[in-house]
mmCIF file of C-alpha atoms in Angstrom:
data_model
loop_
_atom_site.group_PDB
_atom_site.id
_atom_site.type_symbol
_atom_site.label_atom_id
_atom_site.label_comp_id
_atom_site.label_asym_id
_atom_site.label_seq_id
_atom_site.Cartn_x
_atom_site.Cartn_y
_atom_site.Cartn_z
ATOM 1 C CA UNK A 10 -12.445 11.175 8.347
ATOM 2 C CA UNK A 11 -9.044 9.961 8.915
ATOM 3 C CA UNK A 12 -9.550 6.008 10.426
ATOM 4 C CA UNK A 13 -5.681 5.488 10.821
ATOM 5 C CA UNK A 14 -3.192 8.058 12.488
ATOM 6 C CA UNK A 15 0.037 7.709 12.190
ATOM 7 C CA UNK A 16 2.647 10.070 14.032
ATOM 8 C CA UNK A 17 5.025 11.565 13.327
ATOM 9 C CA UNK A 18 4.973 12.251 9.644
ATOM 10 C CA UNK A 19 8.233 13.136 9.096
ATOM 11 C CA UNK A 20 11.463 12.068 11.185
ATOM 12 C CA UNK A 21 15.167 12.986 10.787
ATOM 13 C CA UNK A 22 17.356 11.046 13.041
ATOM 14 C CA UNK A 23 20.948 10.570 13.516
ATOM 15 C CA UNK A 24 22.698 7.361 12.408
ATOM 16 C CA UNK A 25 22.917 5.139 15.055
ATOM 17 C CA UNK A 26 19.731 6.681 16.804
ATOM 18 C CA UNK A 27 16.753 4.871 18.054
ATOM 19 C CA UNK A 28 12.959 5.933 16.693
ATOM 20 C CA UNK A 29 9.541 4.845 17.082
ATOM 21 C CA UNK A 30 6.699 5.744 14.880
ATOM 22 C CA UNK A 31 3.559 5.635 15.965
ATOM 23 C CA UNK A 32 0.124 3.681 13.855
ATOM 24 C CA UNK A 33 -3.376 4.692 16.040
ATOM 25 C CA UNK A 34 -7.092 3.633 15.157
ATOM 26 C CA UNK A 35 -9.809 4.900 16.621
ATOM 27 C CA UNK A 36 -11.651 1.512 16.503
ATOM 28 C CA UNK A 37 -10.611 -1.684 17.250
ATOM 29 C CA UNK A 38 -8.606 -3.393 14.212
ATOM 30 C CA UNK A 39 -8.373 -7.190 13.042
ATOM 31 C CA UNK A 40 -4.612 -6.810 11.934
ATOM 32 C CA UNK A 41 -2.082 -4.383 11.757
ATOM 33 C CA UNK A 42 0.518 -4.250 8.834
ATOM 34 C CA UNK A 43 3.756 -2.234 8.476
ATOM 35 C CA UNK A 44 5.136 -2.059 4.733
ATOM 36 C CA UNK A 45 8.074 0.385 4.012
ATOM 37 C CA UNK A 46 8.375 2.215 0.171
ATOM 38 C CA UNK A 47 11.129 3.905 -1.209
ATOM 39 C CA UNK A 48 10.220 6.973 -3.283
ATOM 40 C CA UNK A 49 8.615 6.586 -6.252
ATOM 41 C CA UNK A 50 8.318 2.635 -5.407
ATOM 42 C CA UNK A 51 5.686 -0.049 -4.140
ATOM 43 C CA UNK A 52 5.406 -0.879 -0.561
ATOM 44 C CA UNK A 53 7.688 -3.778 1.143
ATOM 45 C CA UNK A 54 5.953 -5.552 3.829
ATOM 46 C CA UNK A 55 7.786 -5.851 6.820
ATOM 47 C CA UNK A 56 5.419 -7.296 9.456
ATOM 48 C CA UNK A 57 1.618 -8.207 10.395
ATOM 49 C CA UNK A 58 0.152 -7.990 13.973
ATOM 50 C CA UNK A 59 -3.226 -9.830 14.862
ATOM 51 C CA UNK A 60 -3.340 -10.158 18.452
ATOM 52 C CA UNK A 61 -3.196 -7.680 20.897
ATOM 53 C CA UNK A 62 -0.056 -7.279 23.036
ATOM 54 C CA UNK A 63 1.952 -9.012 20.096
ATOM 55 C CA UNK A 64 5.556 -8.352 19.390
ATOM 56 C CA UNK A 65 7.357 -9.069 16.254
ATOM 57 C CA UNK A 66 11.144 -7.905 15.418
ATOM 58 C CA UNK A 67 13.336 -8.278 12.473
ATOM 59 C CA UNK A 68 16.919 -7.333 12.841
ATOM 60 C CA UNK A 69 16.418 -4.036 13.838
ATOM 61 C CA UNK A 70 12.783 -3.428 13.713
ATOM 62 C CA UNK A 71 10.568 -3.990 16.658
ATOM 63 C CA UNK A 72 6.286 -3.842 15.963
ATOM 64 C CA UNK A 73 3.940 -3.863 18.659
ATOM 65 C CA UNK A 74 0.105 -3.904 18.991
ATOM 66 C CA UNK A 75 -1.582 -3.143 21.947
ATOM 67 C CA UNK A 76 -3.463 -5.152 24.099
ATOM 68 C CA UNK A 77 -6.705 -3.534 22.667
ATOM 69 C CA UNK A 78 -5.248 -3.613 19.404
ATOM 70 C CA UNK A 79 -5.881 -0.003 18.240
ATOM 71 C CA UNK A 80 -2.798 1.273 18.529
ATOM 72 C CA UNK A 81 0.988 0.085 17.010
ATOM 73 C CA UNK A 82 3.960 1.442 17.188
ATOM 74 C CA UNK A 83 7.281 0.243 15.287
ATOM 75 C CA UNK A 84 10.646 0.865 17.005
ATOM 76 C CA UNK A 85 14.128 1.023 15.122
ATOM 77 C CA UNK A 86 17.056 0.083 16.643
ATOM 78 C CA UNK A 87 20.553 1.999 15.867
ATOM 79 C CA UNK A 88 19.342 3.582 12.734
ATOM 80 C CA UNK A 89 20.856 3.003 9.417
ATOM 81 C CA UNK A 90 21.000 5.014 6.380
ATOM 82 C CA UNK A 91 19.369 2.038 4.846
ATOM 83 C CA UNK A 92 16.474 2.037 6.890
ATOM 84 C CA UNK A 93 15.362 5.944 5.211
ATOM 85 C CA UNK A 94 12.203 5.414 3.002
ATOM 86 C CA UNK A 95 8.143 5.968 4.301
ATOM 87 C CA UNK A 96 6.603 3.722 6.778
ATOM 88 C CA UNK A 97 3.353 2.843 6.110
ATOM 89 C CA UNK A 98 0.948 1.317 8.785
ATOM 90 C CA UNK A 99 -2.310 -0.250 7.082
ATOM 91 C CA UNK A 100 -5.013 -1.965 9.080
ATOM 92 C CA UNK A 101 -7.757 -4.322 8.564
ATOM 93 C CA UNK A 102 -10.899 -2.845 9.885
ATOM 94 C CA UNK A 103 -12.801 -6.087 9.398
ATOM 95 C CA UNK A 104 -14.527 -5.348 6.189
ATOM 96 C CA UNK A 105 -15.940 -8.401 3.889
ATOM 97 C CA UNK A 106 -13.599 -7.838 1.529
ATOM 98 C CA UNK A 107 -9.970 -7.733 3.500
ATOM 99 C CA UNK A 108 -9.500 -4.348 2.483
ATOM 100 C CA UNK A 109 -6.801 -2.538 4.143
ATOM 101 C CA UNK A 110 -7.316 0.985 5.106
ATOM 102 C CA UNK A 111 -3.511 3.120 5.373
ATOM 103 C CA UNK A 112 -2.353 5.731 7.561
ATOM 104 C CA UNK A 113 -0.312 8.702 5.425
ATOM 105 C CA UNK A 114 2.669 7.495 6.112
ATOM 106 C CA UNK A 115 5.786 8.566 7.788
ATOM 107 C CA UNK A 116 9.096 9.625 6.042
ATOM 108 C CA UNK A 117 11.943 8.933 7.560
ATOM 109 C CA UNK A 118 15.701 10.179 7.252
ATOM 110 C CA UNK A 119 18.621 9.374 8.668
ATOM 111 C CA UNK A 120 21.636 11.377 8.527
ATOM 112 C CA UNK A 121 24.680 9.690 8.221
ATOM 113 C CA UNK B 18 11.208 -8.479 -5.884
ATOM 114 C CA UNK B 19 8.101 -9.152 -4.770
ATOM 115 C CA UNK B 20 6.711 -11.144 -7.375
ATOM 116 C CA UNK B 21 4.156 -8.238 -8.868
ATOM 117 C CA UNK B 22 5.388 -7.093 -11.935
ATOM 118 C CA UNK B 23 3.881 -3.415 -12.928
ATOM 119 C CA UNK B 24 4.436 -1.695 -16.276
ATOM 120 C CA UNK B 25 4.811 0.844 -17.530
ATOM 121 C CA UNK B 26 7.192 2.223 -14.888
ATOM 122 C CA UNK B 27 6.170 6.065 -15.865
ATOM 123 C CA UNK B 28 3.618 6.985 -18.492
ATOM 124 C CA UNK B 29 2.735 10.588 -19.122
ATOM 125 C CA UNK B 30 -0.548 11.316 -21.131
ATOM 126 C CA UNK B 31 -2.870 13.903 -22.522
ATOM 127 C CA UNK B 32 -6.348 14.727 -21.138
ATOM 128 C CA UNK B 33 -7.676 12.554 -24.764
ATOM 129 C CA UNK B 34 -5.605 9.914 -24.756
ATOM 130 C CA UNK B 35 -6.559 6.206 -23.943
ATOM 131 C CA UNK B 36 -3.376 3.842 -22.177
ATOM 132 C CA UNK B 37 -3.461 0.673 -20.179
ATOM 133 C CA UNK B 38 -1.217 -0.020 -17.274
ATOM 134 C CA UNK B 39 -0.791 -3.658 -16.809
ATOM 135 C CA UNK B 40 -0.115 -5.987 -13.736
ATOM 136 C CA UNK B 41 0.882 -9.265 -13.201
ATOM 137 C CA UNK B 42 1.763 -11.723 -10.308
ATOM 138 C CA UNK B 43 3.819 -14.815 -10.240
ATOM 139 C CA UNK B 44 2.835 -15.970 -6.845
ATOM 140 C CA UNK B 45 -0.524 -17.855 -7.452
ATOM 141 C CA UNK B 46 -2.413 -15.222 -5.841
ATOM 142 C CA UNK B 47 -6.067 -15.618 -6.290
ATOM 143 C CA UNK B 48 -7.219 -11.904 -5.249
ATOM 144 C CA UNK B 49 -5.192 -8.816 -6.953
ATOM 145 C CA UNK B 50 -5.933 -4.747 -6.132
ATOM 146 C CA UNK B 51 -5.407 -1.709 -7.549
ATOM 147 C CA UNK B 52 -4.323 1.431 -5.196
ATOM 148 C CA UNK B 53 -4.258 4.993 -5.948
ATOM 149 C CA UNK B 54 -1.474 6.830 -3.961
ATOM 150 C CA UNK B 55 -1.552 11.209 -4.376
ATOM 151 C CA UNK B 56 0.961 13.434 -2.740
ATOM 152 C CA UNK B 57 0.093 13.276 1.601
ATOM 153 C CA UNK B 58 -3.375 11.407 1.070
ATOM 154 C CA UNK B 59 -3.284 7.529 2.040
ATOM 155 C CA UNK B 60 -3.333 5.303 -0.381
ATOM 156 C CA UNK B 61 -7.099 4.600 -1.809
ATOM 157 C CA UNK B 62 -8.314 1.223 -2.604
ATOM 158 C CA UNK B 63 -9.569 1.338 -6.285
ATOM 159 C CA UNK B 64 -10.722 -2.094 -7.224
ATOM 160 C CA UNK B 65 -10.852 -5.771 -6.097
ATOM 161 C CA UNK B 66 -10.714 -8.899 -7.423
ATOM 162 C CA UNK B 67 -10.869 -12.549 -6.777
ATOM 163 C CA UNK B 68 -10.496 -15.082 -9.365
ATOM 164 C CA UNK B 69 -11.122 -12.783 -12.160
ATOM 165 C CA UNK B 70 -14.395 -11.374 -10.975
ATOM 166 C CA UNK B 71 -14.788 -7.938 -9.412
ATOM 167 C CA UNK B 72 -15.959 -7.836 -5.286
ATOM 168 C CA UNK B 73 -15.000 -4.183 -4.546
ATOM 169 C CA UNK B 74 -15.366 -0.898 -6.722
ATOM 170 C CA UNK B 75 -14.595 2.214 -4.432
ATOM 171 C CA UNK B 76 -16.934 4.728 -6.540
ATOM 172 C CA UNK B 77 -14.110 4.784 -8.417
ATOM 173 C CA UNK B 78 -14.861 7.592 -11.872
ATOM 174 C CA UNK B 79 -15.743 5.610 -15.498
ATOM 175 C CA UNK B 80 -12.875 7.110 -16.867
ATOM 176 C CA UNK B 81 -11.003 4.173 -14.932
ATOM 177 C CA UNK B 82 -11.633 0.984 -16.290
ATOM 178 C CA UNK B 83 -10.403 -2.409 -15.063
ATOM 179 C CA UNK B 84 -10.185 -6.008 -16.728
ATOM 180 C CA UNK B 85 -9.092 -9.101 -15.079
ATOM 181 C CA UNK B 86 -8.483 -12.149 -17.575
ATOM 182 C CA UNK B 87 -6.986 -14.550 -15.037
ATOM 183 C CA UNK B 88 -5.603 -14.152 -11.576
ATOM 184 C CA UNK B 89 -2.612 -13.778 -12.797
ATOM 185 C CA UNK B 90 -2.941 -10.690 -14.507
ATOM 186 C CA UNK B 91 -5.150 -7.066 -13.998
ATOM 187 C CA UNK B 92 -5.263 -4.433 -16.254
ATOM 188 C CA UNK B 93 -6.625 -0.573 -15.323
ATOM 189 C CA UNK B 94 -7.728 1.258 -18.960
ATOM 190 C CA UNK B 95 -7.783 5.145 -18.708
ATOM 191 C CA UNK B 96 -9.976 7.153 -20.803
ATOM 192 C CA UNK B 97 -10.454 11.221 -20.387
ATOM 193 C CA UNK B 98 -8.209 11.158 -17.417
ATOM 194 C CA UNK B 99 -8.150 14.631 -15.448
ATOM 195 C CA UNK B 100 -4.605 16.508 -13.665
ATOM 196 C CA UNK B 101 -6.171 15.249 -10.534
ATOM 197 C CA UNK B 102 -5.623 11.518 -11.655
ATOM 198 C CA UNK B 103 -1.693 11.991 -12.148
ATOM 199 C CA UNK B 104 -0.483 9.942 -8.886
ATOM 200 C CA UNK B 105 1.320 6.502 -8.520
ATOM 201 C CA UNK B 106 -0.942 3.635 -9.412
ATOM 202 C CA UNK B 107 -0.217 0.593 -7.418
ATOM 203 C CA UNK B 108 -0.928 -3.243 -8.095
ATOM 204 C CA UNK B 109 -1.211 -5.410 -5.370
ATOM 205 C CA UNK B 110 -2.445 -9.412 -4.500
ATOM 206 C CA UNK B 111 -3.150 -11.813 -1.691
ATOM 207 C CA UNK B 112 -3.294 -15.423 -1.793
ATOM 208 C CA UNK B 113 -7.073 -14.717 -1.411
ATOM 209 C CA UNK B 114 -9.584 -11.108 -0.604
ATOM 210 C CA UNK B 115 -9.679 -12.296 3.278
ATOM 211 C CA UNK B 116 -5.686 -13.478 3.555
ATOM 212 C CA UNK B 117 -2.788 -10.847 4.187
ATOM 213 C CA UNK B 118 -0.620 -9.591 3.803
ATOM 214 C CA UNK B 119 -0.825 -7.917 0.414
ATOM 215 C CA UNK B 120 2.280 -7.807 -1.688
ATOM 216 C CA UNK B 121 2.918 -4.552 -4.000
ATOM 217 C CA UNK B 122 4.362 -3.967 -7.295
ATOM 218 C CA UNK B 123 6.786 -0.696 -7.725
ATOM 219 C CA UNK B 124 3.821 1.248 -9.215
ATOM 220 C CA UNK B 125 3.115 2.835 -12.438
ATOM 221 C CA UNK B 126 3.668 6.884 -12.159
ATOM 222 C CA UNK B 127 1.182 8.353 -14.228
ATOM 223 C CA UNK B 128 1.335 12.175 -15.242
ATOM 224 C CA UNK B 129 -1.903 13.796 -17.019
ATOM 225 C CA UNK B 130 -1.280 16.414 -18.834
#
């Protein structure tokens, strides 16, 4: 089964529009990651959550976990065509070996 | 750059053929990963190591065979692959197995033919 949901999995927004996407476990996680990929590439990590009710932003990118810390959700400000690519959420489940489990990702596109 | 090198970028092969893809990391990492990513599946954890010895094998098939010389480098041999093994093969490493976050290579895109 599934461990990590992520919603939606596929976005098209308007330049200068805000989105949120969407990372939910159904059991409580140890750390939350966001990495972004461009097609055909590896993954870019963009943040890591650990405690519940953090907050992170950079520039324009706002990640949350919440307070019970199975759910995240990562917010973009005034979307740029340079922000299009598949967000990936991958979580620690607290497994001996720090293996991340991912969600499927979500592709996002925004139209200039 | 993220300081994991992958190559080859794109390798296509036949069903018979034997290939290596290579990865290395110029971080100082002490634990390295390979990741299997198909078309709308998550990415699947293949293999783990740290320093050079093996702590994680997903049941991953004998037709995928790993080798880690140092921590600075991982291979992944392929033997017999099957169509169902064509997918984006991702390298990854940590400063250590229970230390995130992980940082990726751009993948090797493998095509079985």
């Amino acid at each position: 089964s599934q461990e990590l949901e992520q919603s939606p999995q596929s976005l098209i927004v308007q330049e200068g529009k805000n989105l949120t996407i969407n990372c939910t476990s159904s059991k409580t996680l140890y750390g939350l990651y966001w990495y972004k990929q461009k097609y055909g590439e590896g993954l870019i990590f963009l943040m890591m959550l650990q405690k519940g009710g953090e907050e992170k932003s950079h520039e324009k990118i706002t990640a949350k976990l919440d307070e019970k810390k199975q759910q995240s959700s990562l917010h973009i400000t005034a979307s740029q065509p340079s922000h299009a690519g598949i967000y990936l959420c991958g979580a620690d489940m607290g497994g001996s070996q720090g293996n991340l489990i991912f969600g499927k990702g979500t592709k996002l596109s925004v139209k200039p | 750059e993220t300081g994991v090198t992958q190559t080859p970028r794109h390798l296509v092969m036949g069903m018979t053929n034997k290939k290596s893809l290579k990865c290395e990391q110029h971080l100082g990492h002490n634990a390295m990963y390979w990741y299997k990513q198909s078309a709308k599946k998550p990415l699947e954890l293949m293999f783990v190591y740290s320093l050079e010895e093996r702590v994680e094998n997903n049941s991953v098939p004998s037709r995928f065979s790993p080798e880690c010389p140092n921590s600075s480098h991982l291979f992944l041999h392929l033997h017999t692959l099957q169509p169902e093994d064509s997918a984006l093969y991702l390298c990854a490493s940590s400063q250590d197995v229970r230390t995130q976050p992980q940082h990726f290579g751009d993948g090797t895109r493998l095509s079985i033919l």
